[in-house]
PDB file of C-alpha atoms in Angstrom:
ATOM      1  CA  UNK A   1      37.631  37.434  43.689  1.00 52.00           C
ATOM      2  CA  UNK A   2      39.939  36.715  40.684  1.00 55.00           C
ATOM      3  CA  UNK A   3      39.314  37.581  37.285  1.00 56.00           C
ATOM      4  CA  UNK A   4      38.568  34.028  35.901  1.00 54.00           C
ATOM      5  CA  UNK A   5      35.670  33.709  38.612  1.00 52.00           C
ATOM      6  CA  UNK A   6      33.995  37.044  37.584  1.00 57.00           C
ATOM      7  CA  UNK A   7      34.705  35.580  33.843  1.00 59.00           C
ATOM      8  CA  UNK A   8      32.965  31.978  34.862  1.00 62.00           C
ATOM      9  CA  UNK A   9      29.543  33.682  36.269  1.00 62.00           C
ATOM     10  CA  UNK A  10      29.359  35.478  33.659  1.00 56.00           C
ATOM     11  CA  UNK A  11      29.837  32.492  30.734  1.00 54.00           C
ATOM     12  CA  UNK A  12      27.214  31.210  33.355  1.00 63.00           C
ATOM     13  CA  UNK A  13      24.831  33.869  33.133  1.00 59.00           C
ATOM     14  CA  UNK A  14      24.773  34.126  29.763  1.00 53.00           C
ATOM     15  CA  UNK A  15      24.718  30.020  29.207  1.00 51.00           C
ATOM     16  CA  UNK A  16      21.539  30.146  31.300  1.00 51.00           C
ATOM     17  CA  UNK A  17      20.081  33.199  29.598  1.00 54.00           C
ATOM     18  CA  UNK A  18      20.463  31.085  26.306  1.00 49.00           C
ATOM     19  CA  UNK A  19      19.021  28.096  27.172  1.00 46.00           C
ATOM     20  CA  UNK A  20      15.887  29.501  28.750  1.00 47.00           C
ATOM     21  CA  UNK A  21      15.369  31.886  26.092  1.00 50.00           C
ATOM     22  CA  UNK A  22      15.648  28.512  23.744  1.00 48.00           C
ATOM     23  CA  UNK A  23      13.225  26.415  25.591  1.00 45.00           C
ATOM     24  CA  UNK A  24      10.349  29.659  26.285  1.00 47.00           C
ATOM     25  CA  UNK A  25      10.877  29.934  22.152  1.00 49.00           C
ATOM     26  CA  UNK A  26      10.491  26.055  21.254  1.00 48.00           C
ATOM     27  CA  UNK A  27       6.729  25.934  22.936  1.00 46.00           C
ATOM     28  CA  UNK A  28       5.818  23.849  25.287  1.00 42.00           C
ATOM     29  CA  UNK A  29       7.601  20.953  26.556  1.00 41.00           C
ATOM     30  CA  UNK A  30       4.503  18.328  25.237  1.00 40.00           C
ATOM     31  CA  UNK A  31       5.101  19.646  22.230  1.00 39.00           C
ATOM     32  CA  UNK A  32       8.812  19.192  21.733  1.00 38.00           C
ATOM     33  CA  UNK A  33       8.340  15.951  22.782  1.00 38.00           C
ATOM     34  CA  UNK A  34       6.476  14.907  19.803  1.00 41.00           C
ATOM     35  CA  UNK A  35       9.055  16.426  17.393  1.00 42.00           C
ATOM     36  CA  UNK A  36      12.007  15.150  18.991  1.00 42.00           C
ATOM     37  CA  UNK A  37      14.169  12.000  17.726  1.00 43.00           C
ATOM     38  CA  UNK A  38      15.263   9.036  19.909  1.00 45.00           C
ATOM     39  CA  UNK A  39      18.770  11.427  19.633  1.00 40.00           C
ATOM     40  CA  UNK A  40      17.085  14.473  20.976  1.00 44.00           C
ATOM     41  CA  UNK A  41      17.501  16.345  17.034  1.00 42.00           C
ATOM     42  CA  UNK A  42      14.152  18.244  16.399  1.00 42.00           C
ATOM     43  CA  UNK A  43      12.627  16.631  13.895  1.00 41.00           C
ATOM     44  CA  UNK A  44      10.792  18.580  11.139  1.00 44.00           C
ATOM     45  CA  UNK A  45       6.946  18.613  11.602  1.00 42.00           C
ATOM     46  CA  UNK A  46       6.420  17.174   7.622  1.00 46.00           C
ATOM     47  CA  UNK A  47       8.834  13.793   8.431  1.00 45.00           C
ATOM     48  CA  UNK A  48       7.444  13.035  12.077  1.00 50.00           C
ATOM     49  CA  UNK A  49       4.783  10.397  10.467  1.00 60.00           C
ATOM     50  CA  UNK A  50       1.645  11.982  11.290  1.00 63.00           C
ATOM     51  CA  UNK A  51      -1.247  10.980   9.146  1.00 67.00           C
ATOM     52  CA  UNK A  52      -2.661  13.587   7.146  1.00 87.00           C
ATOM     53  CA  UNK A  53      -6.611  14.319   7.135  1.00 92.00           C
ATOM     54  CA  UNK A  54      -8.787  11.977   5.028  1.00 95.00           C
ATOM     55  CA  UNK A  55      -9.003  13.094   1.110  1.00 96.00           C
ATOM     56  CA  UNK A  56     -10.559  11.717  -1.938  1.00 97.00           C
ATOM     57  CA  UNK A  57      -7.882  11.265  -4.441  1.00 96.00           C
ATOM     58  CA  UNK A  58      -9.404   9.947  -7.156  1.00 97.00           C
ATOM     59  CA  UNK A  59     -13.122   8.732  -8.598  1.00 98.00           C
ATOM     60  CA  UNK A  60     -13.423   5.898 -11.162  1.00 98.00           C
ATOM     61  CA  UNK A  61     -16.178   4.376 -12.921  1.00 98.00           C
ATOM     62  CA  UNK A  62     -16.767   1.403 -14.613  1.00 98.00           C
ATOM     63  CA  UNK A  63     -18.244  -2.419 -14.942  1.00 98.00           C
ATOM     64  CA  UNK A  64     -15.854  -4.937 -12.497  1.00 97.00           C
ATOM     65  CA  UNK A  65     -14.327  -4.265  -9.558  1.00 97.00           C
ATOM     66  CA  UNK A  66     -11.218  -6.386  -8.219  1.00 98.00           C
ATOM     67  CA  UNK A  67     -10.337  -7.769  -4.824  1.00 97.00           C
ATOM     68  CA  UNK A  68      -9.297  -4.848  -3.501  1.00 97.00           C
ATOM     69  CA  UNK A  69     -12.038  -2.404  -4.673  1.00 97.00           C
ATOM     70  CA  UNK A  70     -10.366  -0.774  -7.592  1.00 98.00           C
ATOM     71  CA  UNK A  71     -12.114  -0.981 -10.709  1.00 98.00           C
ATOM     72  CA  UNK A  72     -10.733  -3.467 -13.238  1.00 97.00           C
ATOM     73  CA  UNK A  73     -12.756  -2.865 -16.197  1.00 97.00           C
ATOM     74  CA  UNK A  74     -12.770   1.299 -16.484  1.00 97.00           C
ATOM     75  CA  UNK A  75     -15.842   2.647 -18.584  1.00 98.00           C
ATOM     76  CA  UNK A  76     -17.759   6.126 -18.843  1.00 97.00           C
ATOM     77  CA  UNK A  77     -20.312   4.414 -21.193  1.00 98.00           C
ATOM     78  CA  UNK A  78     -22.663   1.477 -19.804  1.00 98.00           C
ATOM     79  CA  UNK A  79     -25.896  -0.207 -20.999  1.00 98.00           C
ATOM     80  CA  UNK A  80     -28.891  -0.358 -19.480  1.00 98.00           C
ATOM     81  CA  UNK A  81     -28.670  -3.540 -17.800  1.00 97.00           C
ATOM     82  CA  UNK A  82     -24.767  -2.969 -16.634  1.00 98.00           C
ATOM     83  CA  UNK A  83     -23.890  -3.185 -13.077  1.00 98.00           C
ATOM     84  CA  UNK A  84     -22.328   0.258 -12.365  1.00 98.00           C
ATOM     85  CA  UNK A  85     -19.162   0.944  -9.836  1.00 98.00           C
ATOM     86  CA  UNK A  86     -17.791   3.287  -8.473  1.00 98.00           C
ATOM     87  CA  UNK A  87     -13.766   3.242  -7.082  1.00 98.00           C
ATOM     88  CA  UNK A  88     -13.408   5.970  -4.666  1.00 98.00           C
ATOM     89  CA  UNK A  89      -9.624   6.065  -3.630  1.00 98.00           C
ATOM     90  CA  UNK A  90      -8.708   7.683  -0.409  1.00 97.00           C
ATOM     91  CA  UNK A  91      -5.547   9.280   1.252  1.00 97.00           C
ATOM     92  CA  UNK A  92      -4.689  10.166   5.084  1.00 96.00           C
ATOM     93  CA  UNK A  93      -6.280   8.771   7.585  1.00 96.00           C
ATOM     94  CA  UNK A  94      -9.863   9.238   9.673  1.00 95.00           C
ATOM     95  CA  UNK A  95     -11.464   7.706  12.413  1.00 96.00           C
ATOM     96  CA  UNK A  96     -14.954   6.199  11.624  1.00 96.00           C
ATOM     97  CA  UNK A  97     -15.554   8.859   8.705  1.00 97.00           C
ATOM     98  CA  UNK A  98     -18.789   8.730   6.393  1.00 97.00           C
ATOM     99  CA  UNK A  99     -18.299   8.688   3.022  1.00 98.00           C
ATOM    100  CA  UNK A 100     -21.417   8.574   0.838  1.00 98.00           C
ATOM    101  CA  UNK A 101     -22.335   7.338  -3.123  1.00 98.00           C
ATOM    102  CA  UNK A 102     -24.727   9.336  -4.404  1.00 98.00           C
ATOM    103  CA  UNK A 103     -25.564   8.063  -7.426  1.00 98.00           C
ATOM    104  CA  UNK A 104     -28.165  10.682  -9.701  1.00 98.00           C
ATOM    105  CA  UNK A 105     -30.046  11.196 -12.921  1.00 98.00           C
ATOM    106  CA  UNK A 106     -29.421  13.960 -15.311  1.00 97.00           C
ATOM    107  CA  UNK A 107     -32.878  15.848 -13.881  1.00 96.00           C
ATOM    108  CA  UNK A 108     -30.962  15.449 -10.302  1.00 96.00           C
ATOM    109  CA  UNK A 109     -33.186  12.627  -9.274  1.00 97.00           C
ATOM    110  CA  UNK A 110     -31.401  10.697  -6.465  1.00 98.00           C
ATOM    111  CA  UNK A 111     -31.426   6.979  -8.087  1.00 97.00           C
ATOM    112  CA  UNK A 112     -28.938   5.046  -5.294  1.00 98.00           C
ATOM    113  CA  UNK A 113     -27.314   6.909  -2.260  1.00 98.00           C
ATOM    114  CA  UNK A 114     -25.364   4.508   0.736  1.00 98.00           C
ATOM    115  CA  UNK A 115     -23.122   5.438   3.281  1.00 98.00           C
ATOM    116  CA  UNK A 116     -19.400   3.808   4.277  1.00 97.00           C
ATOM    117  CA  UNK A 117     -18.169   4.466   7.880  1.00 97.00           C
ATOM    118  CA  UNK A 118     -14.634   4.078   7.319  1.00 97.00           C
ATOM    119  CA  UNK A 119     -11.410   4.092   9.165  1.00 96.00           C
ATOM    120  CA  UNK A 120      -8.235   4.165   7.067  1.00 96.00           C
ATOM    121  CA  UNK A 121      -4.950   4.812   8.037  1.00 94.00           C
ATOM    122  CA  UNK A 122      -3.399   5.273   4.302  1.00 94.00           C
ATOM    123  CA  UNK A 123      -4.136   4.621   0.924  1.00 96.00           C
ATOM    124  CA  UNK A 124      -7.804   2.808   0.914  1.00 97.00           C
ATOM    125  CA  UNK A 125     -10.613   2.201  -1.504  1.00 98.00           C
ATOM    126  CA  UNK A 126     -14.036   2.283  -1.652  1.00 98.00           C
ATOM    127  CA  UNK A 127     -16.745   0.846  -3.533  1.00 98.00           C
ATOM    128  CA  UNK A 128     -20.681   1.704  -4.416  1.00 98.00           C
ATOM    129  CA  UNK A 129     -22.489   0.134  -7.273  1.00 98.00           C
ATOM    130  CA  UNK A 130     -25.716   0.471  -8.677  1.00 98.00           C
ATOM    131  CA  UNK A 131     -27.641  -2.493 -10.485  1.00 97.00           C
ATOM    132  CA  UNK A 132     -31.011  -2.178 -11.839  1.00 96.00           C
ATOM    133  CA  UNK A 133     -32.376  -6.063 -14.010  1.00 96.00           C
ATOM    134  CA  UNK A 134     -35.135  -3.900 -15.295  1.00 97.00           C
ATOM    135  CA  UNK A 135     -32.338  -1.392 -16.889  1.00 97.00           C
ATOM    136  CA  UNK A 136     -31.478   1.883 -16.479  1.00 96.00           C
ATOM    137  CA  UNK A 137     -33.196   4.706 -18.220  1.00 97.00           C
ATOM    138  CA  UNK A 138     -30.653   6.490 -21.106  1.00 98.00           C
ATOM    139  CA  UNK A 139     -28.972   9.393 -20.231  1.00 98.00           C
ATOM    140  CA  UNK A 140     -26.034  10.940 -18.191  1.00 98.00           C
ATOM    141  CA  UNK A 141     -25.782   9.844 -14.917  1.00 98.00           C
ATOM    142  CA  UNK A 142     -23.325  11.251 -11.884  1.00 98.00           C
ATOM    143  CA  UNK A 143     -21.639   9.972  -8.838  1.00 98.00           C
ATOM    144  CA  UNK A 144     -21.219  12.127  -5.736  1.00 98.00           C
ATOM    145  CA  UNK A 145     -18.724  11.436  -3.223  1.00 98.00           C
ATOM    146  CA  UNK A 146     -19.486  13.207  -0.284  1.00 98.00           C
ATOM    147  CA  UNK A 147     -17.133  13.431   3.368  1.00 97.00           C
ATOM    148  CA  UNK A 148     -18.652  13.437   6.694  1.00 96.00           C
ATOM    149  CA  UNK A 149     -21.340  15.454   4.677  1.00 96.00           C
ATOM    150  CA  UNK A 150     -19.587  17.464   2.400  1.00 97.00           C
ATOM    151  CA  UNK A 151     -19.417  16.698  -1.363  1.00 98.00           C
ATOM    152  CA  UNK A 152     -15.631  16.243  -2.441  1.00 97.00           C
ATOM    153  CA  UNK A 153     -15.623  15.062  -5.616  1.00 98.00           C
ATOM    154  CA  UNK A 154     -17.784  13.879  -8.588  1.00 98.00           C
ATOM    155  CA  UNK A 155     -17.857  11.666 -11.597  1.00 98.00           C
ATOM    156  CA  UNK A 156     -20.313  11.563 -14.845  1.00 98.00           C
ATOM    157  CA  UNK A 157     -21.098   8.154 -16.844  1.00 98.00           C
ATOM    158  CA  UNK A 158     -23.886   7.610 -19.576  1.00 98.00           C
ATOM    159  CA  UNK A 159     -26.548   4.907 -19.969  1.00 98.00           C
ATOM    160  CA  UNK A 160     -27.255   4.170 -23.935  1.00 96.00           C
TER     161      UNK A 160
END
């Protein structure tokens, strides 16, 4: 044998030694798929578009809601006879999760609680009022947002 073959399995060797070291370090091949452009370049696990779990972003209060369930007329102070909402403004994305207004009394009385099965994929909102025509008794009020069960956030309003 001549020099340059010895040379050639050996490039060889080592080529192969490379590339199956590569792949047996990368995972498994499912998983590579799933990070891997249209170009075959890995594509980082924070850019590959996969939703992100389901989080309440933010809590509002106040009298109106608009069309798309935001509130439209902000307010931490109602009367008694005021129709109360609450804007609860998701992020991520869930399939058929329960999120629950919980709407309670400054002794911790539960005046209002209902439950929204809900399946967003992105930004969403959620509403839950509470309307009494007899009128609310004075005093500080909260709102609990609760997720599949567990209470995420919460925002206090007064009745004078």
């Amino acid at each position: 044998m001549t020099p340059y073959v010895n040379r050639d399995r050996a490039v060889r060797s080592v080529v192969v030694g490379l590339v199956l070291s590569a792949l047996t370090a990368c995972g498994k091949k499912e998983d590579q798929a799933a990070t891997q452009g249209a170009n075959g370049a890995v594509i980082p696990s924070a850019t590959t578009g996969q939703p992100t779990a389901l989080q309440v972003s933010e809590v509002r209060v106040g009298k109106k809601v608009d069309a798309n369930k935001q509130i439209s007329d902000q307010a931490d102070n109602f009367s008694p006879k005021d129709t109360i909402y609450a804007s609860v403004h998701t992020t991520g994305a869930a399939q058929n999760a329960q999120i629950v207004g919980r709407f309670t009394f400054q002794d911790g009385q539960v005046v209002d609680e209902r439950t929204e099965s809900i399946s967003p994929t992105g930004d969403a909102y959620t509403e839950f009022h509470i309307a009494k025509p007899s009128g609310w008794p004075a005093g500080k009020y909260t709102v609990h947002i609760l997720v599949n069960g567990k209470e995420v956030q919460t925002k206090d309003f007064t009745v004078k």
